[in-house]
Short mmCIF file of C-alpha atoms in Angstrom, two decimals:
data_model
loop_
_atom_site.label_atom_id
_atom_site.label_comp_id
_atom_site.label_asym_id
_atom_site.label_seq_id
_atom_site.Cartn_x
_atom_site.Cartn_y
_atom_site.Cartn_z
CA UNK A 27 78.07 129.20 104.94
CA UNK A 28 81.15 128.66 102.96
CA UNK A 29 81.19 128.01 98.77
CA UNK A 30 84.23 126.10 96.63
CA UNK A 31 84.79 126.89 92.92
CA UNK A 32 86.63 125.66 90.37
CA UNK A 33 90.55 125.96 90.54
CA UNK A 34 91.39 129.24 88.19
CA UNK A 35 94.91 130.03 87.06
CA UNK A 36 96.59 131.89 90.11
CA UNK A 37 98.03 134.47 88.34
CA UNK A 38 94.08 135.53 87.85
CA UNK A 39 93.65 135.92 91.25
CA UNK A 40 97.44 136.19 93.35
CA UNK A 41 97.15 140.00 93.33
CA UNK A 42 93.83 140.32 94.09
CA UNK A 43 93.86 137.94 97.40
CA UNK A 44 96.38 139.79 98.95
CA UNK A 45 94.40 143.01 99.05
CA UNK A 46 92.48 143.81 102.42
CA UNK A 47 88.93 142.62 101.55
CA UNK A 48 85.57 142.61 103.68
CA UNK A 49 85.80 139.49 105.40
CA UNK A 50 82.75 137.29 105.68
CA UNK A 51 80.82 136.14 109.43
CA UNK A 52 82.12 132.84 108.46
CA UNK A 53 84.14 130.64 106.00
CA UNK A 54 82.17 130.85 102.94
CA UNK A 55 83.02 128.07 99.79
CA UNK A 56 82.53 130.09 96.44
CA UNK A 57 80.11 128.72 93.99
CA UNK A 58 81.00 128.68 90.00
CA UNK A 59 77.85 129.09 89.83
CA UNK A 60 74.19 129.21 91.05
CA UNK A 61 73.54 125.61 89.02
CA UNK A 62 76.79 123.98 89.67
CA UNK A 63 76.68 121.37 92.54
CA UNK A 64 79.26 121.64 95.23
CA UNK A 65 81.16 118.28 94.34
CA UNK A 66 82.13 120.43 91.08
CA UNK A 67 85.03 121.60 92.88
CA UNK A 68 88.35 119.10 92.39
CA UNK A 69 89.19 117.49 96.27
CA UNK A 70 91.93 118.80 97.46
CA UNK A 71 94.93 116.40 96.47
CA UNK A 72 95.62 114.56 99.55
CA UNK A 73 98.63 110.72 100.08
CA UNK A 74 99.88 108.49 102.89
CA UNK A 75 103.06 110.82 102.53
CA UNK A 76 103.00 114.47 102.63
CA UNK A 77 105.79 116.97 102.09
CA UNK A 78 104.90 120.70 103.62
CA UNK A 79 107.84 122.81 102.02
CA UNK A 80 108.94 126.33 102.99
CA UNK A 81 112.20 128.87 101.87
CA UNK A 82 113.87 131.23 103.63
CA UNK A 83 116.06 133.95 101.29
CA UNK A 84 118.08 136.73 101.31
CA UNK A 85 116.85 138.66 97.93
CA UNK A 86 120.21 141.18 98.36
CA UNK A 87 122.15 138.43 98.11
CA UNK A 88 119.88 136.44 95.81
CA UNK A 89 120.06 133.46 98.11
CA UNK A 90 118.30 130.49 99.55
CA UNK A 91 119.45 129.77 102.81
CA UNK A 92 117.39 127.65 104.45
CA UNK A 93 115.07 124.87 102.75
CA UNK A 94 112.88 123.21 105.21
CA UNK A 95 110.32 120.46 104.23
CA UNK A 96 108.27 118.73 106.96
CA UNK A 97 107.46 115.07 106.44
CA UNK A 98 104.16 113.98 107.17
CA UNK A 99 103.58 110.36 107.01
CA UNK A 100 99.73 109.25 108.05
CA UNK A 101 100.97 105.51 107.93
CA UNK A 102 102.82 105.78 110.85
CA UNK A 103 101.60 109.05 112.34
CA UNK A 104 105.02 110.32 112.32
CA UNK A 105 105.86 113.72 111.36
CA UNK A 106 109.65 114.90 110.75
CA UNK A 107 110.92 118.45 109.84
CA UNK A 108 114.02 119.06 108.06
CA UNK A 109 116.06 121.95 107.82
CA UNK A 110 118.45 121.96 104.80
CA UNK A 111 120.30 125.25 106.29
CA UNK A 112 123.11 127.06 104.27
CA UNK A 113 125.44 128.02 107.08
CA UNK A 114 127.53 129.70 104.75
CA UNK A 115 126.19 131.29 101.29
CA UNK A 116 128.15 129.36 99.38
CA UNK A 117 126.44 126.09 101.29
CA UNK A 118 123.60 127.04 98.91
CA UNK A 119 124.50 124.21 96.30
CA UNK A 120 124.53 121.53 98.73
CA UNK A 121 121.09 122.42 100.64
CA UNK A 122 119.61 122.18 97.00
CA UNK A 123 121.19 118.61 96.41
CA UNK A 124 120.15 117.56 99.61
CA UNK A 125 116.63 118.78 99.11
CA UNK A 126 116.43 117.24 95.70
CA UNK A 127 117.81 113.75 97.76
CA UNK A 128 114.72 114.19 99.58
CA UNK A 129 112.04 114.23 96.96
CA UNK A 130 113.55 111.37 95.02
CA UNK A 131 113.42 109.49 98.81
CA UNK A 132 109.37 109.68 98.27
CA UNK A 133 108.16 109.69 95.11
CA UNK A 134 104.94 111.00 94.33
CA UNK A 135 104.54 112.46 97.43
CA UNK A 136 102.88 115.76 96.94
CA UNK A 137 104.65 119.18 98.06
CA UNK A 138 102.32 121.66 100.00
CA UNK A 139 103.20 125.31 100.04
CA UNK A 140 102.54 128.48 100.90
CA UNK A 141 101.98 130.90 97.36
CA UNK A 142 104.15 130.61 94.48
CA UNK A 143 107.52 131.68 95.95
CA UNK A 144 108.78 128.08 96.40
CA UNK A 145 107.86 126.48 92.69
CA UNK A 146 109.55 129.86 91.50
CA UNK A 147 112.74 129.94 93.46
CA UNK A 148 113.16 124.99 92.51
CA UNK A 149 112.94 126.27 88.65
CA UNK A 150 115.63 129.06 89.44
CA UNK A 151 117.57 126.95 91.32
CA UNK A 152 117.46 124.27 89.08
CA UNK A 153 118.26 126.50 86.16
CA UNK A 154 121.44 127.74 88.52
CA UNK A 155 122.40 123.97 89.26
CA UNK A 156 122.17 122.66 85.77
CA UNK A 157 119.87 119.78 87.68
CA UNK A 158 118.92 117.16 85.16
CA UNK A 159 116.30 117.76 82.73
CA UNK A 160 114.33 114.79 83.87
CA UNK A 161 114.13 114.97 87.45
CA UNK A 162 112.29 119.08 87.48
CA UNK A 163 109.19 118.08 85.55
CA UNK A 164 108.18 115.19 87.61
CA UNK A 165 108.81 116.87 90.92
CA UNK A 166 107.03 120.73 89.93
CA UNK A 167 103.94 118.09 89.13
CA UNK A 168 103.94 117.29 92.84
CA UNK A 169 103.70 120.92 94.22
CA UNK A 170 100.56 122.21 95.39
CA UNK A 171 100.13 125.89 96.05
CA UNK A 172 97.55 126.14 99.20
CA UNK A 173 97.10 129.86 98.65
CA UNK A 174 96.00 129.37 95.69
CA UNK A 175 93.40 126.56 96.78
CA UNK A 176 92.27 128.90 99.23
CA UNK A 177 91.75 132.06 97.61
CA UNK A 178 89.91 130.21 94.45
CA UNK A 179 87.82 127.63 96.67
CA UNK A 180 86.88 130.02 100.40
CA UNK A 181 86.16 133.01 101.14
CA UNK A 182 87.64 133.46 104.51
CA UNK A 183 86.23 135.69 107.45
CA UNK A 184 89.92 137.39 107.66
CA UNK A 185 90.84 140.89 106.86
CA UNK A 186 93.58 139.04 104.29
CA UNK A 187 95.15 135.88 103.05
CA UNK A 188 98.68 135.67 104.58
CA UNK A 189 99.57 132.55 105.73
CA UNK A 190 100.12 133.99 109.40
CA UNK A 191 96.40 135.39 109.01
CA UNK A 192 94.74 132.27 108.06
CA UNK A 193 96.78 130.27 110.51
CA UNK A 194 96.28 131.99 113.60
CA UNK A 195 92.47 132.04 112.73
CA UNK A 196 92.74 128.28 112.94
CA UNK A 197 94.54 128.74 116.42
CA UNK A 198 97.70 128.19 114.94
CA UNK A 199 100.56 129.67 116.83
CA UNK A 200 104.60 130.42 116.28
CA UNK A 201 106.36 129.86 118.76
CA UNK A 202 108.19 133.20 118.15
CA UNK A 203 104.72 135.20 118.37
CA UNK A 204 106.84 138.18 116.30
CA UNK A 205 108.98 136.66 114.19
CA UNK A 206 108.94 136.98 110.38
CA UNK A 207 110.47 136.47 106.99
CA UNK A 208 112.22 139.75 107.47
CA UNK A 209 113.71 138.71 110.74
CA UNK A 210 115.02 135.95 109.67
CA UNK A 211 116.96 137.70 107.22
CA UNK A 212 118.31 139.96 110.02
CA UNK A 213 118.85 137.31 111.98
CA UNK A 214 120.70 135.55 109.11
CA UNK A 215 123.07 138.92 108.17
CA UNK A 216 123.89 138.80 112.26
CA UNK A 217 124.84 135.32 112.09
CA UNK A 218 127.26 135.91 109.23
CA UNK A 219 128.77 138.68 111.18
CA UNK A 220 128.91 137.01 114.89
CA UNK A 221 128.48 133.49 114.60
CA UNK A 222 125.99 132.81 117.16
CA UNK A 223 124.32 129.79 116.44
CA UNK A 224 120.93 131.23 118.42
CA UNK A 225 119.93 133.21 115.15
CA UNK A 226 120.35 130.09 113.45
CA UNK A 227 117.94 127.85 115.52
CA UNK A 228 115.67 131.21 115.76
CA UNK A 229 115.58 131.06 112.02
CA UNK A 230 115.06 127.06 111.69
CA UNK A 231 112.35 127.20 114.41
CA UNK A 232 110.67 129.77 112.29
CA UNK A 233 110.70 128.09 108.80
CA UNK A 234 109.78 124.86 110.58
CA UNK A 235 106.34 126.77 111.75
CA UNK A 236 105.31 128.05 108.81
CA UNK A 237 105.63 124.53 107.68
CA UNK A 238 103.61 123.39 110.28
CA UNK A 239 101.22 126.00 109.32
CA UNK A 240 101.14 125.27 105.88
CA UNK A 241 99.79 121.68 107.08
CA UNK A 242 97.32 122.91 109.59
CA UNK A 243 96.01 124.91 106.53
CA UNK A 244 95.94 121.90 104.30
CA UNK A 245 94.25 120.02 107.00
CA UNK A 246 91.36 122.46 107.52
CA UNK A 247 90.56 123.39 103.64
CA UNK A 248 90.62 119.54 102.95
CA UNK A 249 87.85 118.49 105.66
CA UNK A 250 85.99 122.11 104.93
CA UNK A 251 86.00 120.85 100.65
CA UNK A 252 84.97 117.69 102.21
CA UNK A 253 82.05 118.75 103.98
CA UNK A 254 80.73 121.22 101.78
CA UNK A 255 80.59 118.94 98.38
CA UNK A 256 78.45 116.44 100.47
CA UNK A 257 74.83 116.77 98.83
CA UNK A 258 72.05 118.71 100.93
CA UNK A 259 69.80 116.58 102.87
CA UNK A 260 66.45 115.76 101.36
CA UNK A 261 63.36 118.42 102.27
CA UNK A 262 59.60 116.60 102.48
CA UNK A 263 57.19 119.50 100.80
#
């Protein structure tokens, strides 16, 4: 059976969730404590719209190249991915106003994501960009880190918490079964060099799956919080 808890800062806990641990026989929802009643744990914030945001960088050349948000709108049952791809590095500006274009274009639509990479690298590129004051605070208030929801709300029967881990134990699958953020870097460096716009779909069809992930993730923890706050059925003594 599987426990939630209360939400605890993730710099309590990002360290320890990435070590190998022994995995439960099941997903298992961890309790605050033995008197606290499942519904103590916060639902998992959920909207009509739905932003799933992933990066891809180069750290050697401190760069952002690719910003990729998928669009999930349960409305219309429509879901669109796009790929805000720096070509060249000096693209990097414009992928980060277009981007930005793209939050204002749905306001208060929460932004899922994979660990704390992505609220890290908007306040650095923000800082970089001199983007207005007024626009950061508003949007950071929309991000919601799912590792952190995980690893503070399940224990997981997985030897560890990456996102490829907890995916593929949903069934998830890339379509590039070995790609990875590394590659994508090589593949990036190669494209500089030779201009073949293969790496570049390689890397977009990548980032694009690990925001598809990212939702499939969201989607499962959700329904599992869900579940597991309803209130035990009555036992006759």
């Amino acid at each position: 059976m599987v426990l939630p808890v209360p939400r605890l800062a993730l710099r309590q806990f990002g360290a320890y969730s990435q070590r190998p641990r022994a995995p439960p026989a099941k997903p298992q929802p961890i309790y605050s404590s033995p008197t606290r009643p499942l519904a103590y744990h916060p639902p998992l914030p959920s909207a009509a719209i739905e932003l799933y945001f992933d990066i891809e960088a180069e750290p050697d050349r401190n760069l952002d190249f690719l910003l990729g948000v998928l669009v999930v709108n349960h409305r219309t049952g429509t879901e669109r991915f796009h790929a805000f791809l720096a070509e060249d590095p000096s693209e990097e500006p414009l992928i980060w106003q277009q981007f930005l274009a793209l939050l204002l274009r749905y306001p208060g639509a929460p932004v899922f994501h994979f660990a704390a990479y992505e609220v890290d690298t908007v306040k650095r590129l923000a800082a970089l960009y001199k983007t207005a004051h007024a626009v950061l605070p508003e949007s950071l208030d929309r991000f919601v880190d799912i590792h952190a929801w995980v690893t503070q709300s399940v224990a997981m029967p997985v030897e560890n918490y990456s996102l490829k881990t907890l995916a593929k134990w949903l069934g998830f699958a890339w379509r590039d079964a070995d790609a990875s953020g590394d590659q994508t870097v090589c593949w990036y460096d190669r494209w500089l060099r030779q201009g073949d716009r293969q790496l570049l779909n390689a890397i977009v069809r990548y980032n694009e799956d690990d925001c598809r992930a990212t939702y499939r993730l969201k989607q499962w923890l959700g329904d599992f919080l869900a579940s597991a706050s309803e209130p035990p059925l009555a036992v006759n003594s």
